[in-house]
Amino acid sequence: MSRPPFGSALSIFGLNIPWYSLLMMIAVALGLFLAMREEKRLRLPKDTVLNYALLAVPLGIIGARLYYVAFSFDKFSSDLWEIFRLWHGGLAIYGAVLGGAVAALIVTRGNLTHFLTLADICAPSLVLGQAIGRWGNYANMEAYGARVTASWAQFFPLAVEIPTVMADGTTYWYWHMATFFYESLCCALIFVFLWRFKKKATRCGDVFFFYLLLYCAERTIIEGLRDDSLTITVSGGQVRFSQVLSTVVLLLVAIIFFRRLCARKRPRTADYMAWGAIALGIACTYVGEFERNAYQGLFPVAQFLLALLLLLDGAFLFHYTRNMRRIDKPVRFTGAAALLALLVLLCGIGRMDASNTVYVTLRQAVAIGHATLAVGWFYLRATPRRRARRTPQPIPNSEA
């Protein structure tokens, strides 16, 4: 399994069907099935999802391809026809989401309530499709991570073998992090969460916003491990664009939930502490990214930011229990986050000049996890304790 056991294509009756394309078709079919079940559960007009899919699938593919080509045009400049050879791989999920969003705006005629209802229906299907589609990257030997030189870590699914062709035509196989698998697993877990959460959601957009929040959080971490990220040049340095976009989206979700909170309640000290956790979490994540890429001298700065997060955890726990006089979900989650932060800080002792690829990732996971929990705090604060059954918003039938 360290190399694709069935190659990059499935041979049937003399036809070679690329696994990438086959898995994408399976993902679309399964996603459509699940979304149509949601349509029926919410008692929306018949064929709402089908009409949307007729437009969303082609626009999603076009958007995913254009996004990828825009940030790696040098791969296509010598042969522009390669842009149309989708079976060779090269689709970016953010482009697909943007294409699907455009299709939703067209189908719902720009009505925000209808748009969010449709987005809620499709979010679990979308992330499940991502979990399946990542195995197409495995078949194409792409979306892999940094080199793995430690012999004890050279096994699947922790790592995969990727071929490197030398100038003389000789091919060598080197072990790399199986980042495609890491993301596939994360997407599967997000799907499970969204599938369970959708029945508890009280407002249109909740499921979709949690999809954006959780996916962007995990993508920020895993993208830093990849060797084939789409990058942009800023002041002579390479910046992973997907990480930047993930952070922007995470902040947008935080603002949306905070505005909901402000519409119902007056912000309190704990809410401003949550904003502090978001700021420190994102700062720690990006300082770690620069540290890992080129600037090892930033190690103490990143450790200091994580220590500040730990202190903020302690302040939140003290403030919350002192005022609420009980131990419930916010206390348990914050306590777990604080414990993880403490363990990571202890693991960092003596690693000032060490190779910190794995350690930086652990630190980033804890940091962005704090930011994600803080956004979740805004959601809990803005949601009535007694959850009411959400009333589905009818979406007009539209011919795509």
mmCIF file of C-alpha atoms in Angstrom:
data_model
loop_
_atom_site.group_PDB
_atom_site.id
_atom_site.type_symbol
_atom_site.label_atom_id
_atom_site.label_comp_id
_atom_site.label_asym_id
_atom_site.label_seq_id
_atom_site.Cartn_x
_atom_site.Cartn_y
_atom_site.Cartn_z
ATOM 1 C CA MET A 1 0.000 0.000 0.000
ATOM 2 C CA SER A 2 3.008 2.325 0.096
ATOM 3 C CA ARG A 3 2.408 2.603 -3.661
ATOM 4 C CA PRO A 4 -1.023 2.494 -5.386
ATOM 5 C CA PRO A 5 -1.623 -1.289 -5.765
ATOM 6 C CA PHE A 6 -3.872 -0.912 -8.831
ATOM 7 C CA GLY A 7 -1.981 1.845 -10.611
ATOM 8 C CA SER A 8 -3.501 5.157 -11.624
ATOM 9 C CA ALA A 9 -6.290 3.661 -13.766
ATOM 10 C CA LEU A 10 -8.789 0.802 -13.712
ATOM 11 C CA SER A 11 -8.678 -1.411 -16.814
ATOM 12 C CA ILE A 12 -12.041 -2.851 -17.913
ATOM 13 C CA PHE A 13 -12.575 -4.460 -21.325
ATOM 14 C CA GLY A 14 -9.610 -2.631 -22.734
ATOM 15 C CA LEU A 15 -10.684 0.738 -21.332
ATOM 16 C CA ASN A 16 -8.520 2.601 -18.838
ATOM 17 C CA ILE A 17 -10.640 4.573 -16.399
ATOM 18 C CA PRO A 18 -8.512 6.842 -14.161
ATOM 19 C CA TRP A 19 -9.109 6.168 -10.486
ATOM 20 C CA TYR A 20 -9.152 9.907 -9.919
ATOM 21 C CA SER A 21 -12.150 10.359 -12.216
ATOM 22 C CA LEU A 22 -13.896 7.217 -10.947
ATOM 23 C CA LEU A 23 -13.602 8.267 -7.317
ATOM 24 C CA MET A 24 -14.838 11.751 -8.110
ATOM 25 C CA MET A 25 -17.930 10.268 -9.811
ATOM 26 C CA ILE A 26 -18.545 8.020 -6.790
ATOM 27 C CA ALA A 27 -18.203 11.001 -4.472
ATOM 28 C CA VAL A 28 -20.691 13.058 -6.509
ATOM 29 C CA ALA A 29 -23.208 10.201 -6.669
ATOM 30 C CA LEU A 30 -23.011 9.452 -2.943
ATOM 31 C CA GLY A 31 -23.159 13.139 -2.060
ATOM 32 C CA LEU A 32 -26.221 13.609 -4.255
ATOM 33 C CA PHE A 33 -27.928 10.645 -2.592
ATOM 34 C CA LEU A 34 -27.322 12.015 0.921
ATOM 35 C CA ALA A 35 -28.361 15.541 -0.045
ATOM 36 C CA MET A 36 -31.621 14.256 -1.542
ATOM 37 C CA ARG A 37 -32.328 12.460 1.737
ATOM 38 C CA GLU A 38 -31.882 15.762 3.543
ATOM 39 C CA GLU A 39 -34.163 17.446 1.038
ATOM 40 C CA LYS A 40 -36.864 14.921 1.871
ATOM 41 C CA ARG A 41 -36.284 15.201 5.642
ATOM 42 C CA LEU A 42 -36.614 18.977 5.558
ATOM 43 C CA ARG A 43 -39.661 18.719 3.263
ATOM 44 C CA LEU A 44 -38.235 20.973 0.585
ATOM 45 C CA PRO A 45 -39.692 21.096 -2.924
ATOM 46 C CA LYS A 46 -38.973 17.964 -4.923
ATOM 47 C CA ASP A 47 -35.863 18.012 -7.161
ATOM 48 C CA THR A 48 -34.390 21.047 -5.373
ATOM 49 C CA VAL A 49 -31.063 19.255 -4.914
ATOM 50 C CA LEU A 50 -31.149 17.673 -8.366
ATOM 51 C CA ASN A 51 -31.697 21.029 -10.063
ATOM 52 C CA TYR A 52 -28.872 22.478 -8.036
ATOM 53 C CA ALA A 53 -26.531 19.565 -8.828
ATOM 54 C CA LEU A 54 -27.059 19.970 -12.577
ATOM 55 C CA LEU A 55 -25.439 23.381 -12.301
ATOM 56 C CA ALA A 56 -23.152 22.888 -9.281
ATOM 57 C CA VAL A 57 -21.237 19.851 -10.591
ATOM 58 C CA PRO A 58 -19.951 21.469 -13.815
ATOM 59 C CA LEU A 59 -19.321 24.827 -12.152
ATOM 60 C CA GLY A 60 -17.564 23.088 -9.255
ATOM 61 C CA ILE A 61 -15.250 21.195 -11.615
ATOM 62 C CA ILE A 62 -14.525 24.333 -13.626
ATOM 63 C CA GLY A 63 -13.855 26.344 -10.477
ATOM 64 C CA ALA A 64 -11.608 23.636 -9.012
ATOM 65 C CA ARG A 65 -9.566 23.429 -12.204
ATOM 66 C CA LEU A 66 -9.258 27.187 -12.703
ATOM 67 C CA TYR A 67 -8.163 27.654 -9.090
ATOM 68 C CA TYR A 68 -5.455 25.021 -9.508
ATOM 69 C CA VAL A 69 -4.272 26.330 -12.870
ATOM 70 C CA ALA A 70 -4.149 29.921 -11.629
ATOM 71 C CA PHE A 71 -1.619 29.045 -8.916
ATOM 72 C CA SER A 72 0.460 26.553 -10.900
ATOM 73 C CA PHE A 73 0.329 27.912 -14.428
ATOM 74 C CA ASP A 74 3.994 27.056 -15.047
ATOM 75 C CA LYS A 75 2.937 23.387 -15.256
ATOM 76 C CA PHE A 76 0.618 24.165 -18.160
ATOM 77 C CA SER A 77 2.380 26.989 -20.016
ATOM 78 C CA SER A 78 4.231 24.600 -22.370
ATOM 79 C CA ASP A 79 1.074 22.631 -23.230
ATOM 80 C CA LEU A 80 -2.203 24.497 -22.728
ATOM 81 C CA TRP A 81 -4.220 21.431 -23.722
ATOM 82 C CA GLU A 82 -3.064 19.866 -20.440
ATOM 83 C CA ILE A 83 -5.512 22.220 -18.689
ATOM 84 C CA PHE A 84 -8.386 20.115 -20.065
ATOM 85 C CA ARG A 85 -6.903 16.733 -19.058
ATOM 86 C CA LEU A 86 -8.643 16.516 -15.702
ATOM 87 C CA TRP A 87 -7.936 12.806 -15.328
ATOM 88 C CA HIS A 88 -4.270 13.678 -14.721
ATOM 89 C CA GLY A 89 -5.311 15.324 -11.466
ATOM 90 C CA GLY A 90 -5.089 18.932 -10.425
ATOM 91 C CA LEU A 91 -8.337 20.071 -8.805
ATOM 92 C CA ALA A 92 -8.458 22.433 -5.825
ATOM 93 C CA ILE A 93 -11.316 22.049 -3.366
ATOM 94 C CA TYR A 94 -11.569 25.752 -2.634
ATOM 95 C CA GLY A 95 -12.233 26.388 -6.303
ATOM 96 C CA ALA A 96 -14.929 23.696 -6.240
ATOM 97 C CA VAL A 97 -16.582 25.312 -3.203
ATOM 98 C CA LEU A 98 -16.541 28.709 -4.913
ATOM 99 C CA GLY A 99 -18.071 27.180 -8.055
ATOM 100 C CA GLY A 100 -20.743 25.450 -5.979
ATOM 101 C CA ALA A 101 -21.482 28.716 -4.150
ATOM 102 C CA VAL A 102 -21.998 30.516 -7.462
ATOM 103 C CA ALA A 103 -24.387 27.761 -8.546
ATOM 104 C CA ALA A 104 -26.302 28.062 -5.243
ATOM 105 C CA LEU A 105 -26.629 31.822 -5.696
ATOM 106 C CA ILE A 106 -28.043 31.272 -9.183
ATOM 107 C CA VAL A 107 -30.475 28.543 -8.110
ATOM 108 C CA THR A 108 -31.717 30.464 -5.067
ATOM 109 C CA ARG A 109 -31.755 33.774 -6.979
ATOM 110 C CA GLY A 110 -29.523 35.370 -4.372
ATOM 111 C CA ASN A 111 -31.934 34.839 -1.457
ATOM 112 C CA LEU A 112 -29.616 34.504 1.587
ATOM 113 C CA THR A 113 -31.984 32.312 3.623
ATOM 114 C CA HIS A 114 -32.539 29.899 0.753
ATOM 115 C CA PHE A 115 -28.804 29.918 -0.020
ATOM 116 C CA LEU A 116 -27.878 28.954 3.552
ATOM 117 C CA THR A 117 -30.537 26.230 3.660
ATOM 118 C CA LEU A 118 -29.140 24.711 0.482
ATOM 119 C CA ALA A 119 -25.597 25.062 1.821
ATOM 120 C CA ASP A 120 -26.607 23.231 5.017
ATOM 121 C CA ILE A 121 -28.024 20.370 2.974
ATOM 122 C CA CYS A 122 -24.908 20.004 0.828
ATOM 123 C CA ALA A 123 -22.165 20.570 3.436
ATOM 124 C CA PRO A 124 -22.054 16.956 4.784
ATOM 125 C CA SER A 125 -22.089 15.602 1.230
ATOM 126 C CA LEU A 126 -19.295 17.968 0.243
ATOM 127 C CA VAL A 127 -16.936 16.987 3.024
ATOM 128 C CA LEU A 128 -17.648 13.282 2.499
ATOM 129 C CA GLY A 129 -16.823 13.781 -1.181
ATOM 130 C CA GLN A 130 -13.532 15.366 -0.142
ATOM 131 C CA ALA A 131 -12.739 12.339 2.041
ATOM 132 C CA ILE A 132 -13.327 10.023 -0.940
ATOM 133 C CA GLY A 133 -11.676 12.261 -3.524
ATOM 134 C CA ARG A 134 -8.381 12.418 -1.614
ATOM 135 C CA TRP A 135 -7.806 8.768 -2.521
ATOM 136 C CA GLY A 136 -7.699 9.910 -6.129
ATOM 137 C CA ASN A 137 -4.624 11.924 -5.089
ATOM 138 C CA TYR A 138 -3.179 8.668 -3.772
ATOM 139 C CA ALA A 139 -3.691 6.982 -7.144
ATOM 140 C CA ASN A 140 -2.062 9.932 -8.922
ATOM 141 C CA MET A 141 0.750 10.159 -6.347
ATOM 142 C CA GLU A 142 0.049 13.783 -5.498
ATOM 143 C CA ALA A 143 -0.924 15.830 -2.435
ATOM 144 C CA TYR A 144 1.950 14.272 -0.505
ATOM 145 C CA GLY A 145 4.023 15.803 2.271
ATOM 146 C CA ALA A 146 7.620 16.301 3.337
ATOM 147 C CA ARG A 147 10.293 13.598 3.101
ATOM 148 C CA VAL A 148 10.268 10.929 5.795
ATOM 149 C CA THR A 149 13.815 9.815 6.566
ATOM 150 C CA ALA A 150 13.244 7.954 9.838
ATOM 151 C CA SER A 151 13.037 4.220 9.044
ATOM 152 C CA TRP A 152 10.542 3.550 11.835
ATOM 153 C CA ALA A 153 8.048 5.965 10.213
ATOM 154 C CA GLN A 154 8.308 4.547 6.701
ATOM 155 C CA PHE A 155 5.022 2.673 6.538
ATOM 156 C CA PHE A 156 1.536 3.271 5.137
ATOM 157 C CA PRO A 157 -0.682 5.137 6.066
ATOM 158 C CA LEU A 158 1.812 7.367 7.867
ATOM 159 C CA ALA A 159 3.898 7.695 4.696
ATOM 160 C CA VAL A 160 3.847 6.765 0.993
ATOM 161 C CA GLU A 161 6.530 6.233 -1.632
ATOM 162 C CA ILE A 162 6.767 8.887 -4.341
ATOM 163 C CA PRO A 163 8.929 8.476 -7.495
ATOM 164 C CA THR A 164 11.601 11.027 -8.370
ATOM 165 C CA VAL A 165 13.077 10.922 -11.882
ATOM 166 C CA MET A 166 16.710 12.008 -12.062
ATOM 167 C CA ALA A 167 18.384 13.809 -14.957
ATOM 168 C CA ASP A 168 19.741 10.532 -16.373
ATOM 169 C CA GLY A 169 16.257 8.980 -16.409
ATOM 170 C CA THR A 170 16.787 6.860 -13.300
ATOM 171 C CA THR A 171 13.771 6.660 -11.002
ATOM 172 C CA TYR A 172 14.166 6.622 -7.243
ATOM 173 C CA TRP A 173 11.392 6.116 -4.714
ATOM 174 C CA TYR A 174 11.383 8.214 -1.565
ATOM 175 C CA TRP A 175 9.076 8.112 1.440
ATOM 176 C CA HIS A 176 6.867 11.176 2.002
ATOM 177 C CA MET A 177 4.159 12.035 4.518
ATOM 178 C CA ALA A 178 0.770 10.700 3.374
ATOM 179 C CA THR A 179 -0.946 14.061 3.757
ATOM 180 C CA PHE A 180 -3.720 12.953 1.397
ATOM 181 C CA PHE A 181 -4.642 10.298 3.969
ATOM 182 C CA TYR A 182 -4.417 12.717 6.897
ATOM 183 C CA GLU A 183 -6.889 15.023 5.202
ATOM 184 C CA SER A 184 -9.159 12.183 4.096
ATOM 185 C CA LEU A 185 -9.380 11.001 7.703
ATOM 186 C CA CYS A 186 -10.071 14.530 8.989
ATOM 187 C CA CYS A 187 -12.806 15.046 6.395
ATOM 188 C CA ALA A 188 -14.418 11.735 7.359
ATOM 189 C CA LEU A 189 -14.480 12.824 11.012
ATOM 190 C CA ILE A 190 -15.955 16.203 10.048
ATOM 191 C CA PHE A 191 -18.652 14.392 8.071
ATOM 192 C CA VAL A 192 -19.580 12.312 11.123
ATOM 193 C CA PHE A 193 -19.810 15.465 13.245
ATOM 194 C CA LEU A 194 -21.934 17.357 10.696
ATOM 195 C CA TRP A 195 -24.234 14.379 10.149
ATOM 196 C CA ARG A 196 -24.950 14.224 13.865
ATOM 197 C CA PHE A 197 -25.068 17.986 14.335
ATOM 198 C CA LYS A 198 -27.512 18.749 11.500
ATOM 199 C CA LYS A 199 -30.529 17.645 13.542
ATOM 200 C CA LYS A 200 -29.524 19.918 16.424
ATOM 201 C CA ALA A 201 -28.905 23.029 14.337
ATOM 202 C CA THR A 202 -31.298 25.838 15.188
ATOM 203 C CA ARG A 203 -30.535 28.395 12.474
ATOM 204 C CA CYS A 204 -29.997 28.315 8.730
ATOM 205 C CA GLY A 205 -26.304 28.200 7.941
ATOM 206 C CA ASP A 206 -25.165 26.470 11.141
ATOM 207 C CA VAL A 207 -24.127 23.234 9.433
ATOM 208 C CA PHE A 208 -22.410 25.054 6.567
ATOM 209 C CA PHE A 209 -20.536 27.431 8.873
ATOM 210 C CA PHE A 210 -19.289 24.551 11.016
ATOM 211 C CA TYR A 211 -18.123 22.809 7.856
ATOM 212 C CA LEU A 212 -16.126 25.909 6.923
ATOM 213 C CA LEU A 213 -14.754 26.270 10.441
ATOM 214 C CA LEU A 214 -13.630 22.669 10.916
ATOM 215 C CA TYR A 215 -12.330 22.121 7.403
ATOM 216 C CA CYS A 216 -10.365 25.374 7.354
ATOM 217 C CA ALA A 217 -8.859 24.553 10.751
ATOM 218 C CA GLU A 218 -7.583 21.144 9.670
ATOM 219 C CA ARG A 219 -6.481 22.419 6.260
ATOM 220 C CA THR A 220 -4.382 25.145 7.884
ATOM 221 C CA ILE A 221 -2.409 22.465 9.724
ATOM 222 C CA ILE A 222 -2.091 19.772 7.065
ATOM 223 C CA GLU A 223 -1.284 22.229 4.274
ATOM 224 C CA GLY A 224 1.890 23.159 6.128
ATOM 225 C CA LEU A 225 3.137 19.570 5.767
ATOM 226 C CA ARG A 226 2.652 19.354 2.006
ATOM 227 C CA ASP A 227 5.440 19.600 -0.538
ATOM 228 C CA ASP A 228 3.199 20.446 -3.490
ATOM 229 C CA SER A 229 1.100 23.316 -2.122
ATOM 230 C CA LEU A 230 -0.204 26.098 -4.344
ATOM 231 C CA THR A 231 1.817 29.162 -3.416
ATOM 232 C CA ILE A 232 2.019 32.876 -4.077
ATOM 233 C CA THR A 233 5.137 35.046 -3.836
ATOM 234 C CA VAL A 234 5.080 37.760 -1.172
ATOM 235 C CA SER A 235 8.210 39.925 -0.711
ATOM 236 C CA GLY A 236 10.344 37.231 -2.307
ATOM 237 C CA GLY A 237 8.964 34.462 -0.099
ATOM 238 C CA GLN A 238 6.557 31.639 -0.896
ATOM 239 C CA VAL A 239 3.239 31.656 0.991
ATOM 240 C CA ARG A 240 0.769 28.786 0.855
ATOM 241 C CA PHE A 241 -2.390 30.412 -0.449
ATOM 242 C CA SER A 242 -4.721 27.731 0.939
ATOM 243 C CA GLN A 243 -3.475 28.456 4.455
ATOM 244 C CA VAL A 244 -4.132 32.172 4.052
ATOM 245 C CA LEU A 245 -7.598 31.553 2.627
ATOM 246 C CA SER A 246 -8.385 29.059 5.409
ATOM 247 C CA THR A 247 -7.510 31.633 8.057
ATOM 248 C CA VAL A 248 -9.615 34.322 6.384
ATOM 249 C CA VAL A 249 -12.625 31.996 6.236
ATOM 250 C CA LEU A 250 -12.142 30.969 9.882
ATOM 251 C CA LEU A 251 -12.164 34.639 10.893
ATOM 252 C CA LEU A 252 -15.303 35.272 8.819
ATOM 253 C CA VAL A 253 -17.120 32.446 10.616
ATOM 254 C CA ALA A 254 -15.957 33.895 13.958
ATOM 255 C CA ILE A 255 -17.350 37.311 12.998
ATOM 256 C CA ILE A 256 -20.684 35.797 11.912
ATOM 257 C CA PHE A 257 -21.131 33.901 15.186
ATOM 258 C CA PHE A 258 -20.015 36.913 17.229
ATOM 259 C CA ARG A 259 -22.530 39.156 15.464
ATOM 260 C CA ARG A 260 -25.241 36.623 16.269
ATOM 261 C CA LEU A 261 -24.137 36.757 19.886
ATOM 262 C CA CYS A 262 -24.223 40.576 19.935
ATOM 263 C CA ALA A 263 -27.743 40.528 18.473
ATOM 264 C CA ARG A 264 -28.991 38.556 21.491
ATOM 265 C CA LYS A 265 -26.685 39.487 24.366
ATOM 266 C CA ARG A 266 -24.186 42.052 25.505
ATOM 267 C CA PRO A 267 -20.608 40.768 25.072
ATOM 268 C CA ARG A 268 -18.868 39.897 28.321
ATOM 269 C CA THR A 269 -15.321 39.359 29.528
ATOM 270 C CA ALA A 270 -15.280 35.702 28.449
ATOM 271 C CA ASP A 271 -16.208 36.717 24.892
ATOM 272 C CA TYR A 272 -13.230 39.043 24.646
ATOM 273 C CA MET A 273 -11.050 36.258 26.038
ATOM 274 C CA ALA A 274 -12.291 34.117 23.140
ATOM 275 C CA TRP A 275 -11.139 36.774 20.664
ATOM 276 C CA GLY A 276 -7.762 36.716 22.422
ATOM 277 C CA ALA A 277 -7.582 32.943 21.934
ATOM 278 C CA ILE A 278 -8.377 33.345 18.231
ATOM 279 C CA ALA A 279 -5.684 35.991 17.762
ATOM 280 C CA LEU A 280 -3.027 34.068 19.706
ATOM 281 C CA GLY A 281 -3.935 30.768 18.032
ATOM 282 C CA ILE A 282 -3.600 32.162 14.516
ATOM 283 C CA ALA A 283 -0.417 34.082 15.395
ATOM 284 C CA CYS A 284 1.180 30.972 16.911
ATOM 285 C CA THR A 285 0.226 28.916 13.864
ATOM 286 C CA TYR A 286 1.804 31.294 11.358
ATOM 287 C CA VAL A 287 4.914 32.000 13.422
ATOM 288 C CA GLY A 288 5.397 28.234 13.504
ATOM 289 C CA GLU A 289 4.983 28.087 9.736
ATOM 290 C CA PHE A 290 7.753 30.642 9.169
ATOM 291 C CA GLU A 291 9.888 28.861 11.763
ATOM 292 C CA ARG A 292 9.528 25.531 9.971
ATOM 293 C CA ASN A 293 10.203 26.934 6.512
ATOM 294 C CA ALA A 294 13.263 29.083 7.109
ATOM 295 C CA TYR A 295 13.496 30.922 10.407
ATOM 296 C CA GLN A 296 14.397 28.567 13.277
ATOM 297 C CA GLY A 297 15.088 31.613 15.437
ATOM 298 C CA LEU A 298 11.313 32.083 15.785
ATOM 299 C CA PHE A 299 11.092 28.991 17.997
ATOM 300 C CA PRO A 300 11.070 30.974 21.296
ATOM 301 C CA VAL A 301 8.448 33.377 19.905
ATOM 302 C CA ALA A 302 6.107 30.532 18.975
ATOM 303 C CA GLN A 303 6.648 28.883 22.367
ATOM 304 C CA PHE A 304 5.902 32.176 24.110
ATOM 305 C CA LEU A 305 2.634 32.573 22.161
ATOM 306 C CA LEU A 306 1.596 29.045 23.143
ATOM 307 C CA ALA A 307 2.426 29.833 26.762
ATOM 308 C CA LEU A 308 0.184 32.915 26.543
ATOM 309 C CA LEU A 309 -2.598 30.671 25.244
ATOM 310 C CA LEU A 310 -2.123 28.404 28.238
ATOM 311 C CA LEU A 311 -2.336 31.384 30.610
ATOM 312 C CA LEU A 312 -5.491 32.544 28.813
ATOM 313 C CA ASP A 313 -6.975 29.074 29.324
ATOM 314 C CA GLY A 314 -6.314 29.361 33.033
ATOM 315 C CA ALA A 315 -7.849 32.831 33.187
ATOM 316 C CA PHE A 316 -10.952 31.631 31.336
ATOM 317 C CA LEU A 317 -11.393 28.598 33.598
ATOM 318 C CA PHE A 318 -11.070 30.753 36.716
ATOM 319 C CA HIS A 319 -13.443 33.435 35.389
ATOM 320 C CA TYR A 320 -16.073 30.979 34.148
ATOM 321 C CA THR A 321 -16.239 28.745 37.220
ATOM 322 C CA ARG A 322 -16.183 31.773 39.541
ATOM 323 C CA ASN A 323 -19.184 33.336 37.820
ATOM 324 C CA MET A 324 -21.174 30.277 36.712
ATOM 325 C CA ARG A 325 -20.305 28.059 39.701
ATOM 326 C CA ARG A 326 -20.540 24.868 37.673
ATOM 327 C CA ILE A 327 -18.493 22.601 35.432
ATOM 328 C CA ASP A 328 -20.016 22.043 32.003
ATOM 329 C CA LYS A 329 -18.948 21.832 28.353
ATOM 330 C CA PRO A 330 -16.951 25.094 28.117
ATOM 331 C CA VAL A 331 -14.932 24.133 31.199
ATOM 332 C CA ARG A 332 -14.298 20.577 30.014
ATOM 333 C CA PHE A 333 -13.228 21.615 26.515
ATOM 334 C CA THR A 334 -11.024 24.452 27.759
ATOM 335 C CA GLY A 335 -9.468 22.192 30.381
ATOM 336 C CA ALA A 336 -8.611 19.612 27.711
ATOM 337 C CA ALA A 337 -7.148 22.337 25.475
ATOM 338 C CA ALA A 338 -5.056 23.665 28.364
ATOM 339 C CA LEU A 339 -3.739 20.186 29.154
ATOM 340 C CA LEU A 340 -2.713 19.651 25.522
ATOM 341 C CA ALA A 341 -1.015 23.054 25.429
ATOM 342 C CA LEU A 342 0.923 22.202 28.600
ATOM 343 C CA LEU A 343 2.028 18.818 27.231
ATOM 344 C CA VAL A 344 3.208 20.372 23.953
ATOM 345 C CA LEU A 345 5.126 23.071 25.832
ATOM 346 C CA LEU A 346 6.843 20.413 27.941
ATOM 347 C CA CYS A 347 7.699 18.405 24.813
ATOM 348 C CA GLY A 348 9.337 21.536 23.370
ATOM 349 C CA ILE A 349 11.934 21.801 26.122
ATOM 350 C CA GLY A 350 15.389 21.427 24.594
ATOM 351 C CA ARG A 351 14.187 21.551 20.994
ATOM 352 C CA MET A 352 15.559 25.017 20.210
ATOM 353 C CA ASP A 353 17.950 23.838 17.473
ATOM 354 C CA ALA A 354 16.312 20.520 16.633
ATOM 355 C CA SER A 355 14.454 19.442 13.492
ATOM 356 C CA ASN A 356 10.921 20.417 14.434
ATOM 357 C CA THR A 357 8.670 19.472 11.515
ATOM 358 C CA VAL A 358 6.479 17.173 13.621
ATOM 359 C CA TYR A 359 6.706 19.263 16.771
ATOM 360 C CA VAL A 360 5.702 22.458 14.956
ATOM 361 C CA THR A 361 2.677 20.619 13.571
ATOM 362 C CA LEU A 362 1.649 19.527 17.069
ATOM 363 C CA ARG A 363 2.009 23.077 18.334
ATOM 364 C CA GLN A 364 0.015 24.436 15.397
ATOM 365 C CA ALA A 365 -2.735 21.865 15.962
ATOM 366 C CA VAL A 366 -3.096 22.972 19.585
ATOM 367 C CA ALA A 367 -3.009 26.654 18.606
ATOM 368 C CA ILE A 368 -5.588 26.451 15.815
ATOM 369 C CA GLY A 369 -7.643 24.128 18.024
ATOM 370 C CA HIS A 370 -7.888 26.939 20.565
ATOM 371 C CA ALA A 371 -9.089 29.310 17.859
ATOM 372 C CA THR A 372 -11.703 26.773 16.741
ATOM 373 C CA LEU A 373 -12.966 26.264 20.290
ATOM 374 C CA ALA A 374 -13.218 30.043 20.717
ATOM 375 C CA VAL A 375 -15.431 30.285 17.630
ATOM 376 C CA GLY A 376 -17.513 27.439 19.038
ATOM 377 C CA TRP A 377 -17.874 29.460 22.240
ATOM 378 C CA PHE A 378 -19.467 32.289 20.241
ATOM 379 C CA TYR A 379 -21.917 29.761 18.788
ATOM 380 C CA LEU A 380 -22.855 28.394 22.212
ATOM 381 C CA ARG A 381 -23.336 31.880 23.615
ATOM 382 C CA ALA A 382 -25.571 32.908 20.707
ATOM 383 C CA THR A 383 -27.703 29.743 20.816
ATOM 384 C CA PRO A 384 -30.689 29.448 23.170
ATOM 385 C CA ARG A 385 -30.178 26.729 25.769
ATOM 386 C CA ARG A 386 -33.476 25.138 24.944
ATOM 387 C CA ARG A 387 -33.012 24.124 21.351
ATOM 388 C CA ALA A 388 -36.048 24.428 19.136
ATOM 389 C CA ARG A 389 -36.615 22.386 16.024
ATOM 390 C CA ARG A 390 -35.400 24.319 13.041
ATOM 391 C CA THR A 391 -38.094 25.275 10.563
ATOM 392 C CA PRO A 392 -36.882 24.477 7.039
ATOM 393 C CA GLN A 393 -36.989 27.321 4.553
ATOM 394 C CA PRO A 394 -38.634 26.371 1.236
ATOM 395 C CA ILE A 395 -36.437 26.764 -1.791
ATOM 396 C CA PRO A 396 -38.171 27.460 -5.088
ATOM 397 C CA ASN A 397 -37.718 24.942 -7.846
ATOM 398 C CA SER A 398 -35.282 26.250 -10.418
ATOM 399 C CA GLU A 399 -34.323 24.782 -13.737
ATOM 400 C CA ALA A 400 -30.548 24.701 -13.987
#
